[in-house]
Amino acid sequence: DAAAQRLARLAGLRDEDGHPLVPAAHPHRWWGLYEPTRSAAPLRDPEQPVALSGSALEQLARTCSLQWFLGREVHADAPASSAQGFGNVLHVLADEVASGGTPADLSVLLERLDSVWDGLAFEAPWKSRQEKENARAALERFLRWHVMERGDARHAVGSEHPFDVTLRAGETGEYAVRIRGSMDRVESDALGRAYVVDFKTGRTKPSGAEIAEHPQLAVYQLAVREGAADGLFGGERPPPGGAELVQLRLGATRKAGGDALPTVQRQEPPDPQDLPESERTRALLATAAGRVLDERFTPNTGSHCAFCAFRSACSARPEGGQVVE
């Protein structure tokens, strides 16, 4: 009662022109007391396929759908970081080598690296020097991986390959999900199988168990089965040979070749006879599509919170909780 009286006095204070001195003291300004609202216009047209990228699926379905909404749909994320710039540079150079625009020569790649490096923003000069050494090591690993023999005479047939496929998902196929994006690299072997390669430049990697059901790799393989790579194979439908994460920043184990090579994490191709395996991927698509269409963007806490830009506005975090709760 005493607090309410003090707030009332504060809310009633006016300056000489009649403007409130403490407008935030009035309960009408406490937006946390209002019921959640819905926009009159839906976020996505329910009559159209739900357009998503392969990399968004895990965030939507397994990590945090609120983080996806604020970052990818609202575009409220922070400007690109130096880590993202690091990754973009390595992806461009890997594409130039695979497409033949730049020779697979370390000295040439380092010259290209020098020409763009000063355009990246770092917190301090020492950080820039440190990351440049990491970039050099990553390029060395990439080149060794690029030229090495990797089973059944695998060779690149596509780099930054764009694709756009619509997949049915849900128990009765009630969701149409349009997956579009680009595959960092597509390779073929002597048997004509398609392998999808995704380059990663982060400091962490998924566990072995997580790779087996990695959503992005699983969807890439499903997209191959639905025709996403036909144009790279003369119009023929290639069988999936598997998909891989190539961790350019992380050296391989001694058994796998040592630090000179990147860590390669492989997801086996789906068994055409294993319907549950295929259904798991389609169930993931259905979960993601359902949350977008129903606009169910609820926070989900976990290790990803440590690097989330929206912690101060997240109701699942202490720093984002409302005073009225």
Coordinates of N, CA and C in Angstrom, one line a residue, residues 6-225:
R6 N 3.3 5.9 -3.0 CA 4.4 6.6 -3.5 C 4.5 6.7 -5.0
L7 N 4.1 5.6 -5.7 CA 4.0 5.6 -7.1 C 3.0 6.5 -7.6
A8 N 1.8 6.6 -6.9 CA 0.8 7.5 -7.3 C 1.3 9.0 -7.2
R9 N 2.0 9.3 -6.2 CA 2.5 10.6 -6.0 C 3.5 11.0 -7.2
L10 N 4.4 10.0 -7.5 CA 5.3 10.2 -8.5 C 4.6 10.4 -9.9
A11 N 3.6 9.5 -10.1 CA 2.9 9.6 -11.4 C 2.1 10.9 -11.5
G12 N 1.8 11.6 -10.4 CA 1.0 12.8 -10.4 C 1.9 14.0 -10.5
L13 N 3.2 13.9 -10.4 CA 4.1 15.1 -10.5 C 4.1 15.6 -11.9
R14 N 4.1 17.0 -12.0 CA 4.1 17.6 -13.3 C 5.1 18.8 -13.3
D15 N 5.6 19.1 -14.5 CA 6.5 20.2 -14.6 C 5.7 21.5 -14.8
E16 N 6.3 22.6 -15.0 CA 5.6 23.8 -15.2 C 4.7 23.9 -16.4
D17 N 5.0 23.0 -17.4 CA 4.2 23.0 -18.6 C 3.1 21.9 -18.5
G18 N 3.0 21.2 -17.4 CA 2.0 20.2 -17.2 C 2.4 18.8 -17.7
H19 N 3.6 18.6 -18.1 CA 4.1 17.3 -18.5 C 4.5 16.4 -17.3
P20 N 4.2 15.2 -17.3 CA 4.5 14.3 -16.2 C 6.1 14.2 -16.0
L21 N 6.5 14.3 -14.8 CA 7.9 14.2 -14.5 C 8.4 12.8 -14.5
V22 N 7.5 11.9 -14.0 CA 7.9 10.4 -13.9 C 6.8 9.6 -14.6
P23 N 6.7 9.7 -15.9 CA 5.7 9.0 -16.6 C 5.7 7.5 -16.4
A24 N 6.9 6.9 -16.2 CA 7.0 5.5 -16.1 C 6.4 5.0 -14.8
A25 N 6.1 5.8 -13.8 CA 5.4 5.4 -12.6 C 4.0 5.0 -12.8
H26 N 3.4 5.5 -13.8 CA 1.9 5.2 -14.0 C 1.8 3.7 -14.6
P27 N 0.9 3.0 -14.0 CA 0.7 1.6 -14.5 C 0.3 1.4 -15.9
H28 N -0.3 2.5 -16.5 CA -0.6 2.4 -17.9 C 0.7 2.3 -18.8
R29 N 1.8 2.7 -18.2 CA 3.1 2.6 -19.0 C 3.8 1.2 -18.7
W30 N 3.2 0.4 -17.9 CA 3.9 -0.9 -17.6 C 3.4 -1.9 -18.7
W31 N 4.2 -2.0 -19.7 CA 3.7 -2.9 -20.8 C 3.7 -4.4 -20.4
G32 N 4.4 -4.7 -19.3 CA 4.4 -6.1 -18.9 C 3.1 -6.5 -18.3
L33 N 2.2 -5.6 -18.0 CA 0.8 -5.9 -17.5 C -0.1 -6.3 -18.6
Y34 N 0.2 -5.9 -19.9 CA -0.7 -6.2 -21.0 C -0.6 -7.6 -21.5
E35 N -1.8 -8.1 -22.0 CA -1.8 -9.4 -22.6 C -1.0 -9.4 -23.9
P36 N -0.4 -10.5 -24.2 CA 0.3 -10.6 -25.5 C -0.7 -10.3 -26.7
T37 N -0.2 -9.7 -27.7 CA -1.1 -9.3 -28.9 C -0.6 -10.1 -30.1
R38 N -1.5 -10.2 -31.1 CA -1.1 -10.8 -32.3 C -1.3 -9.8 -33.4
S39 N -0.4 -9.9 -34.4 CA -0.6 -9.0 -35.6 C -1.8 -9.5 -36.4
A40 N -2.5 -8.5 -37.0 CA -3.6 -8.8 -37.9 C -3.1 -9.6 -39.1
A41 N -1.9 -9.3 -39.6 CA -1.4 -10.0 -40.7 C -0.5 -11.1 -40.3
P42 N -0.6 -12.3 -40.8 CA 0.2 -13.4 -40.4 C 1.7 -13.2 -40.8
L43 N 2.6 -13.8 -40.1 CA 4.0 -13.7 -40.4 C 4.3 -14.3 -41.7
R44 N 3.7 -15.4 -42.0 CA 3.9 -16.1 -43.3 C 2.5 -16.5 -43.8
D45 N 2.4 -16.4 -45.1 CA 1.1 -16.8 -45.8 C 0.9 -18.3 -45.6
P46 N -0.2 -18.7 -44.9 CA -0.4 -20.1 -44.7 C -0.7 -20.9 -45.9
E47 N -1.1 -20.2 -47.0 CA -1.4 -20.9 -48.3 C -0.1 -21.1 -49.1
Q48 N 1.0 -20.6 -48.7 CA 2.3 -20.8 -49.4 C 3.2 -21.6 -48.6
P49 N 4.1 -22.3 -49.3 CA 5.2 -23.1 -48.6 C 6.0 -22.2 -47.7
V50 N 6.3 -22.8 -46.5 CA 7.1 -22.1 -45.6 C 8.6 -22.1 -46.0
A51 N 9.1 -20.9 -46.4 CA 10.5 -20.8 -46.9 C 11.5 -20.7 -45.7
L52 N 12.4 -21.7 -45.7 CA 13.4 -21.7 -44.6 C 14.8 -22.1 -45.3
S53 N 15.8 -21.7 -44.5 CA 17.2 -22.2 -45.0 C 17.5 -23.4 -44.2
G54 N 18.4 -24.2 -44.7 CA 18.8 -25.5 -44.0 C 19.4 -25.2 -42.7
S55 N 20.2 -24.1 -42.6 CA 20.8 -23.8 -41.3 C 19.9 -23.3 -40.2
A56 N 18.6 -22.9 -40.6 CA 17.7 -22.4 -39.6 C 16.9 -23.5 -38.9
L57 N 16.9 -24.7 -39.5 CA 16.1 -25.7 -38.9 C 16.4 -26.1 -37.5
E58 N 17.7 -26.3 -37.2 CA 18.0 -26.7 -35.9 C 17.7 -25.6 -34.9
Q59 N 17.9 -24.4 -35.2 CA 17.6 -23.2 -34.3 C 16.1 -23.2 -34.1
L60 N 15.3 -23.4 -35.1 CA 13.8 -23.3 -35.0 C 13.3 -24.5 -34.2
A61 N 13.7 -25.7 -34.5 CA 13.1 -26.9 -34.0 C 13.7 -27.4 -32.7
R62 N 15.0 -27.1 -32.5 CA 15.7 -27.7 -31.4 C 16.4 -26.7 -30.4
T63 N 16.8 -25.6 -30.9 CA 17.6 -24.7 -30.1 C 16.7 -23.7 -29.4
C64 N 16.3 -22.6 -30.1 CA 15.5 -21.6 -29.6 C 14.7 -20.9 -30.7
S65 N 13.4 -21.1 -30.8 CA 12.7 -20.5 -31.8 C 12.6 -18.9 -31.7
L66 N 12.6 -18.4 -30.4 CA 12.6 -17.0 -30.2 C 13.9 -16.4 -30.8
Q67 N 15.0 -17.0 -30.6 CA 16.3 -16.5 -31.1 C 16.2 -16.5 -32.6
W68 N 15.6 -17.5 -33.2 CA 15.5 -17.5 -34.7 C 14.6 -16.3 -35.1
F69 N 13.5 -16.1 -34.5 CA 12.6 -15.0 -34.9 C 13.2 -13.7 -34.8
L70 N 13.9 -13.4 -33.6 CA 14.5 -12.1 -33.4 C 15.7 -11.9 -34.4
G71 N 16.5 -12.9 -34.6 CA 17.6 -12.7 -35.4 C 17.4 -12.8 -36.9
R72 N 16.6 -13.7 -37.3 CA 16.4 -13.9 -38.8 C 15.2 -13.3 -39.4
E73 N 14.1 -13.2 -38.6 CA 12.9 -12.6 -39.1 C 12.8 -11.1 -38.8
V74 N 13.1 -10.7 -37.6 CA 13.1 -9.3 -37.2 C 14.4 -8.6 -37.6
H75 N 15.4 -9.4 -37.8 CA 16.8 -8.8 -38.1 C 17.2 -7.8 -37.0
A76 N 17.0 -8.2 -35.8 CA 17.4 -7.4 -34.7 C 18.8 -7.8 -34.1
D77 N 19.5 -8.7 -34.8 CA 20.8 -9.2 -34.4 C 21.8 -8.0 -34.5
A78 N 22.9 -8.2 -33.8 CA 24.0 -7.3 -33.9 C 24.6 -7.3 -35.3
P79 N 25.4 -6.3 -35.7 CA 26.1 -6.3 -36.9 C 27.0 -7.5 -37.0
A80 N 27.4 -7.8 -38.2 CA 28.3 -9.0 -38.4 C 29.6 -8.8 -37.5
S81 N 30.0 -9.9 -36.9 CA 31.1 -9.9 -36.0 C 32.4 -10.3 -36.8
S82 N 33.5 -10.1 -36.1 CA 34.8 -10.5 -36.8 C 34.8 -12.0 -37.1
A83 N 34.1 -12.8 -36.2 CA 34.1 -14.2 -36.4 C 33.3 -14.6 -37.7
Q84 N 32.2 -13.8 -38.0 CA 31.5 -14.0 -39.2 C 32.3 -13.6 -40.4
G85 N 33.1 -12.5 -40.3 CA 33.9 -12.1 -41.3 C 35.0 -13.1 -41.6
F86 N 35.6 -13.7 -40.6 CA 36.6 -14.7 -40.7 C 36.0 -15.9 -41.6
G87 N 34.8 -16.3 -41.2 CA 34.1 -17.4 -41.9 C 33.8 -17.1 -43.4
N88 N 33.3 -15.8 -43.6 CA 33.0 -15.4 -45.0 C 34.2 -15.5 -45.9
V89 N 35.4 -15.0 -45.4 CA 36.6 -14.9 -46.2 C 37.0 -16.3 -46.5
L90 N 37.0 -17.3 -45.6 CA 37.4 -18.6 -45.9 C 36.5 -19.3 -46.8
H91 N 35.2 -19.1 -46.7 CA 34.2 -19.7 -47.6 C 34.5 -19.2 -49.1
V92 N 34.7 -17.9 -49.2 CA 35.0 -17.3 -50.5 C 36.2 -17.9 -51.2
L93 N 37.3 -18.0 -50.4 CA 38.5 -18.6 -50.9 C 38.4 -20.1 -51.3
A94 N 37.7 -20.8 -50.4 CA 37.4 -22.2 -50.7 C 36.6 -22.4 -52.0
D95 N 35.7 -21.5 -52.2 CA 34.9 -21.5 -53.5 C 35.7 -21.2 -54.7
E96 N 36.6 -20.2 -54.5 CA 37.5 -19.8 -55.7 C 38.4 -21.0 -56.1
V97 N 38.9 -21.7 -55.1 CA 39.7 -22.9 -55.4 C 38.9 -24.0 -56.1
A98 N 37.8 -24.3 -55.5 CA 36.9 -25.4 -56.1 C 36.4 -25.1 -57.5
S99 N 36.1 -23.8 -57.7 CA 35.6 -23.4 -59.0 C 36.7 -23.1 -60.1
G100 N 38.0 -23.2 -59.6 CA 39.1 -23.0 -60.6 C 39.5 -21.5 -60.7
G101 N 38.9 -20.6 -60.0 CA 39.2 -19.2 -60.2 C 40.5 -18.8 -59.5
T102 N 40.9 -19.6 -58.5 CA 42.2 -19.4 -57.8 C 42.9 -20.7 -57.7
P103 N 44.2 -20.8 -58.0 CA 44.9 -22.1 -58.0 C 45.0 -22.6 -56.5
A104 N 45.1 -23.9 -56.4 CA 45.3 -24.5 -55.1 C 46.7 -24.3 -54.6
D105 N 47.1 -23.1 -54.3 CA 48.5 -22.7 -53.9 C 48.4 -21.8 -52.7
L106 N 49.1 -22.2 -51.6 CA 49.0 -21.5 -50.4 C 49.4 -20.1 -50.5
S107 N 50.5 -19.8 -51.3 CA 51.0 -18.4 -51.4 C 50.0 -17.5 -52.1
V108 N 49.3 -18.1 -53.1 CA 48.3 -17.3 -53.8 C 47.1 -17.0 -52.8
L109 N 46.7 -18.0 -52.1 CA 45.6 -17.8 -51.1 C 46.0 -16.8 -50.1
L110 N 47.2 -16.8 -49.6 CA 47.6 -15.9 -48.6 C 47.7 -14.4 -49.1
E111 N 48.0 -14.3 -50.4 CA 48.0 -13.0 -51.0 C 46.5 -12.5 -51.0
R112 N 45.6 -13.3 -51.4 CA 44.2 -13.0 -51.4 C 43.7 -12.6 -50.0
L113 N 44.2 -13.4 -49.0 CA 43.8 -13.1 -47.6 C 44.3 -11.7 -47.2
D114 N 45.6 -11.4 -47.6 CA 46.1 -10.1 -47.2 C 45.3 -9.0 -47.8
S115 N 44.8 -9.2 -49.0 CA 44.1 -8.1 -49.7 C 42.8 -7.7 -49.1
V116 N 42.2 -8.6 -48.3 CA 40.9 -8.3 -47.7 C 41.0 -8.2 -46.2
W117 N 42.0 -8.7 -45.5 CA 42.0 -8.8 -44.1 C 41.8 -7.5 -43.3
D118 N 42.5 -6.5 -43.8 CA 42.4 -5.2 -43.1 C 40.9 -4.6 -43.1
G119 N 40.1 -5.2 -43.9 CA 38.7 -4.7 -44.0 C 37.9 -5.4 -42.9
L120 N 38.4 -6.3 -42.1 CA 37.7 -7.0 -41.0 C 37.9 -6.2 -39.7
A121 N 36.9 -6.1 -39.0 CA 37.0 -5.3 -37.7 C 37.3 -6.2 -36.5
F122 N 38.4 -5.9 -35.8 CA 38.7 -6.6 -34.6 C 38.8 -5.6 -33.4
E123 N 38.7 -6.2 -32.2 CA 38.7 -5.4 -31.0 C 40.1 -4.7 -30.8
A124 N 41.2 -5.4 -31.2 CA 42.5 -4.9 -31.0 C 43.5 -5.4 -32.0
P125 N 44.6 -4.8 -32.3 CA 45.5 -5.2 -33.3 C 46.0 -6.7 -33.0
W126 N 46.3 -7.0 -31.7 CA 46.8 -8.3 -31.4 C 45.8 -9.4 -31.8
K127 N 44.5 -9.1 -31.6 CA 43.4 -10.0 -32.0 C 43.4 -10.2 -33.5
S128 N 43.6 -9.2 -34.3 CA 43.7 -9.3 -35.7 C 44.9 -10.2 -36.1
R129 N 46.0 -10.0 -35.5 CA 47.2 -10.9 -35.8 C 46.9 -12.3 -35.5
Q130 N 46.3 -12.5 -34.3 CA 46.0 -13.9 -33.8 C 45.1 -14.6 -34.8
E131 N 44.0 -13.9 -35.2 CA 43.0 -14.5 -36.1 C 43.6 -14.7 -37.5
K132 N 44.5 -13.9 -37.9 CA 45.1 -14.1 -39.2 C 45.9 -15.3 -39.2
E133 N 46.6 -15.6 -38.1 CA 47.4 -16.9 -38.0 C 46.4 -18.1 -38.1
N134 N 45.3 -17.9 -37.4 CA 44.3 -19.0 -37.4 C 43.7 -19.2 -38.8
A135 N 43.5 -18.1 -39.5 CA 43.1 -18.2 -40.9 C 44.1 -18.9 -41.8
R136 N 45.3 -18.6 -41.6 CA 46.4 -19.2 -42.4 C 46.4 -20.7 -42.1
A137 N 46.3 -21.1 -40.9 CA 46.3 -22.5 -40.5 C 45.0 -23.2 -41.1
A138 N 43.9 -22.5 -41.1 CA 42.7 -23.1 -41.7 C 42.8 -23.3 -43.2
L139 N 43.5 -22.3 -43.9 CA 43.7 -22.4 -45.3 C 44.6 -23.6 -45.7
E140 N 45.6 -23.8 -44.8 CA 46.5 -24.9 -45.0 C 45.8 -26.2 -44.9
R141 N 44.9 -26.3 -43.9 CA 44.1 -27.5 -43.7 C 43.2 -27.8 -44.9
F142 N 42.6 -26.7 -45.3 CA 41.7 -26.8 -46.5 C 42.4 -27.3 -47.7
L143 N 43.6 -26.8 -48.0 CA 44.3 -27.2 -49.2 C 44.7 -28.7 -49.1
R144 N 45.2 -29.1 -48.0 CA 45.6 -30.5 -47.8 C 44.3 -31.4 -48.0
W145 N 43.2 -31.0 -47.4 CA 42.0 -31.8 -47.6 C 41.5 -31.7 -49.0
H146 N 41.7 -30.6 -49.7 CA 41.2 -30.4 -51.1 C 41.9 -31.4 -52.0
V147 N 43.2 -31.6 -51.8 CA 44.0 -32.3 -52.8 C 44.1 -33.8 -52.4
M148 N 43.7 -34.2 -51.2 CA 44.0 -35.6 -50.8 C 42.9 -36.5 -51.4
E149 N 43.3 -37.8 -51.6 CA 42.4 -38.8 -52.1 C 41.4 -39.1 -51.0
R150 N 40.1 -39.1 -51.3 CA 39.1 -39.3 -50.2 C 38.1 -40.3 -50.7
G151 N 38.6 -41.5 -50.9 CA 37.7 -42.7 -51.2 C 36.9 -42.6 -52.5
D152 N 37.0 -43.7 -53.3 CA 36.2 -43.8 -54.5 C 36.4 -42.6 -55.4
A153 N 37.6 -42.1 -55.4 CA 38.0 -41.0 -56.4 C 37.0 -39.9 -56.4
R154 N 36.7 -39.4 -55.2 CA 35.8 -38.2 -55.1 C 36.4 -37.0 -55.7
H155 N 35.5 -36.2 -56.3 CA 35.9 -35.0 -56.9 C 34.8 -34.0 -56.9
A156 N 35.1 -32.7 -56.8 CA 34.1 -31.6 -56.7 C 33.4 -31.5 -58.1
V157 N 32.1 -31.4 -58.0 CA 31.2 -31.1 -59.2 C 30.5 -29.8 -59.0
G158 N 30.5 -29.2 -57.8 CA 29.8 -28.0 -57.6 C 30.3 -27.3 -56.4
S159 N 30.3 -25.9 -56.4 CA 30.8 -25.1 -55.3 C 29.8 -24.0 -55.1
E160 N 29.4 -23.7 -53.9 CA 28.3 -22.7 -53.6 C 27.1 -23.0 -54.5
H161 N 26.7 -24.2 -54.5 CA 25.7 -24.7 -55.4 C 24.3 -24.2 -54.9
P162 N 23.6 -23.4 -55.6 CA 22.3 -22.9 -55.1 C 21.2 -24.0 -55.4
F163 N 20.3 -24.1 -54.5 CA 19.2 -25.0 -54.6 C 17.9 -24.5 -54.1
D164 N 16.8 -25.0 -54.5 CA 15.5 -24.6 -54.1 C 14.5 -25.7 -54.3
V165 N 14.2 -26.4 -53.2 CA 13.3 -27.5 -53.3 C 12.2 -27.4 -52.3
T166 N 11.0 -27.9 -52.6 CA 9.9 -27.9 -51.7 C 9.6 -29.3 -51.3
L167 N 9.6 -29.5 -49.9 CA 9.4 -30.8 -49.4 C 8.1 -30.9 -48.6
R168 N 7.5 -32.0 -48.6 CA 6.3 -32.3 -47.8 C 6.7 -32.8 -46.4
A169 N 6.0 -32.3 -45.4 CA 6.3 -32.8 -44.0 C 5.1 -32.9 -43.2
G170 N 5.2 -33.6 -42.1 CA 4.0 -33.8 -41.3 C 3.4 -35.2 -41.5
E171 N 2.6 -35.7 -40.5 CA 2.1 -37.0 -40.6 C 1.3 -37.3 -41.9
T172 N 0.6 -36.3 -42.3 CA -0.2 -36.4 -43.6 C 0.3 -35.5 -44.7
G173 N 1.5 -35.0 -44.5 CA 2.1 -34.1 -45.5 C 1.4 -32.8 -45.6
E174 N 0.9 -32.3 -44.4 CA 0.1 -31.1 -44.3 C 1.0 -29.8 -44.5
Y175 N 2.3 -30.0 -44.3 CA 3.2 -28.8 -44.4 C 4.0 -28.9 -45.7
A176 N 4.1 -27.8 -46.4 CA 5.0 -27.6 -47.5 C 6.1 -26.7 -47.1
V177 N 7.3 -27.2 -47.1 CA 8.5 -26.5 -46.6 C 9.4 -26.3 -47.8
R178 N 9.7 -25.0 -48.1 CA 10.6 -24.6 -49.2 C 12.0 -24.4 -48.6
I179 N 12.9 -25.3 -49.0 CA 14.3 -25.2 -48.5 C 15.1 -24.6 -49.6
R180 N 15.7 -23.5 -49.3 CA 16.6 -22.8 -50.3 C 17.8 -22.3 -49.7
G181 N 18.9 -22.3 -50.5 CA 20.1 -21.8 -50.0 C 21.2 -22.3 -50.9
S182 N 22.4 -22.5 -50.4 CA 23.5 -23.0 -51.2 C 24.3 -24.0 -50.4
M183 N 24.8 -25.0 -51.2 CA 25.6 -26.0 -50.6 C 27.1 -25.6 -50.8
D184 N 27.9 -25.6 -49.7 CA 29.3 -25.1 -49.9 C 30.0 -25.9 -51.0
R185 N 29.8 -27.2 -51.0 CA 30.5 -28.0 -52.0 C 29.7 -29.3 -52.2
V186 N 29.6 -29.7 -53.5 CA 29.0 -31.0 -53.8 C 30.1 -31.8 -54.5
E187 N 30.3 -33.1 -54.1 CA 31.3 -33.9 -54.7 C 30.6 -35.2 -55.2
S188 N 31.3 -35.9 -56.2 CA 30.8 -37.1 -56.7 C 31.9 -38.1 -56.6
D189 N 31.6 -39.4 -56.5 CA 32.6 -40.5 -56.5 C 32.5 -41.3 -57.8
A190 N 33.2 -42.4 -57.8 CA 33.3 -43.2 -59.0 C 31.9 -43.9 -59.3
L191 N 31.1 -44.0 -58.3 CA 29.8 -44.7 -58.4 C 28.7 -43.6 -58.7
G192 N 29.1 -42.4 -58.9 CA 28.1 -41.3 -59.2 C 27.2 -40.9 -58.0
R193 N 27.7 -41.2 -56.8 CA 26.9 -40.7 -55.6 C 27.3 -39.3 -55.3
A194 N 26.3 -38.6 -54.7 CA 26.5 -37.2 -54.4 C 26.8 -37.0 -52.9
Y195 N 27.9 -36.2 -52.6 CA 28.3 -35.9 -51.2 C 28.2 -34.4 -51.0
V196 N 27.5 -34.0 -50.0 CA 27.4 -32.6 -49.7 C 28.4 -32.3 -48.6
V197 N 29.2 -31.2 -48.8 CA 30.2 -30.8 -47.8 C 29.8 -29.4 -47.3
D198 N 29.9 -29.2 -46.0 CA 29.6 -27.9 -45.4 C 30.8 -27.5 -44.6
F199 N 31.4 -26.4 -45.0 CA 32.6 -25.9 -44.3 C 32.2 -25.1 -43.0
K200 N 32.9 -25.4 -41.9 CA 32.6 -24.7 -40.7 C 33.9 -24.0 -40.2
T201 N 33.8 -22.9 -39.6 CA 35.0 -22.1 -39.2 C 34.8 -21.7 -37.7
G202 N 33.9 -22.4 -37.0 CA 33.8 -22.1 -35.5 C 34.8 -22.8 -34.7
R203 N 34.8 -22.5 -33.4 CA 35.7 -23.1 -32.4 C 35.2 -24.3 -31.8
T204 N 33.9 -24.6 -32.0 CA 33.3 -25.8 -31.4 C 32.7 -26.7 -32.5
K205 N 32.4 -27.9 -32.1 CA 31.9 -28.9 -33.1 C 30.8 -29.7 -32.4
P206 N 29.9 -30.3 -33.2 CA 28.9 -31.2 -32.6 C 29.6 -32.5 -32.2
S207 N 28.9 -33.2 -31.3 CA 29.4 -34.5 -30.9 C 29.1 -35.5 -32.0
G208 N 29.7 -36.7 -31.8 CA 29.4 -37.8 -32.8 C 27.9 -38.1 -32.9
A209 N 27.3 -38.2 -31.7 CA 25.9 -38.5 -31.7 C 25.0 -37.5 -32.4
E210 N 25.4 -36.2 -32.2 CA 24.7 -35.1 -32.8 C 24.8 -35.1 -34.3
I211 N 26.0 -35.5 -34.8 CA 26.2 -35.5 -36.3 C 25.3 -36.5 -36.9
A212 N 25.0 -37.6 -36.3 CA 24.2 -38.7 -36.9 C 22.8 -38.1 -37.2
E213 N 22.3 -37.1 -36.5 CA 21.0 -36.5 -36.7 C 21.1 -35.0 -37.0
H214 N 22.2 -34.6 -37.4 CA 22.4 -33.2 -37.7 C 21.4 -32.6 -38.7
P215 N 20.5 -31.7 -38.3 CA 19.4 -31.3 -39.1 C 19.8 -30.7 -40.5
Q216 N 20.9 -29.9 -40.5 CA 21.3 -29.2 -41.7 C 21.8 -30.3 -42.7
L217 N 22.6 -31.2 -42.3 CA 23.1 -32.2 -43.1 C 22.0 -33.2 -43.6
A218 N 21.1 -33.5 -42.7 CA 20.0 -34.4 -43.0 C 19.1 -33.8 -44.1
V219 N 18.9 -32.5 -44.0 CA 18.0 -31.8 -45.0 C 18.7 -31.7 -46.3
Y220 N 20.0 -31.5 -46.3 CA 20.8 -31.4 -47.5 C 20.7 -32.8 -48.3
Q221 N 20.8 -33.9 -47.5 CA 20.7 -35.2 -48.1 C 19.3 -35.4 -48.7
L222 N 18.3 -35.0 -47.9 CA 16.9 -35.2 -48.4 C 16.7 -34.3 -49.6
A223 N 17.3 -33.1 -49.7 CA 17.2 -32.3 -50.8 C 17.8 -32.9 -52.1
V224 N 18.9 -33.6 -51.9 CA 19.6 -34.3 -53.0 C 18.6 -35.4 -53.5
R225 N 18.0 -36.1 -52.6 CA 17.0 -37.1 -53.1 C 15.8 -36.5 -53.8

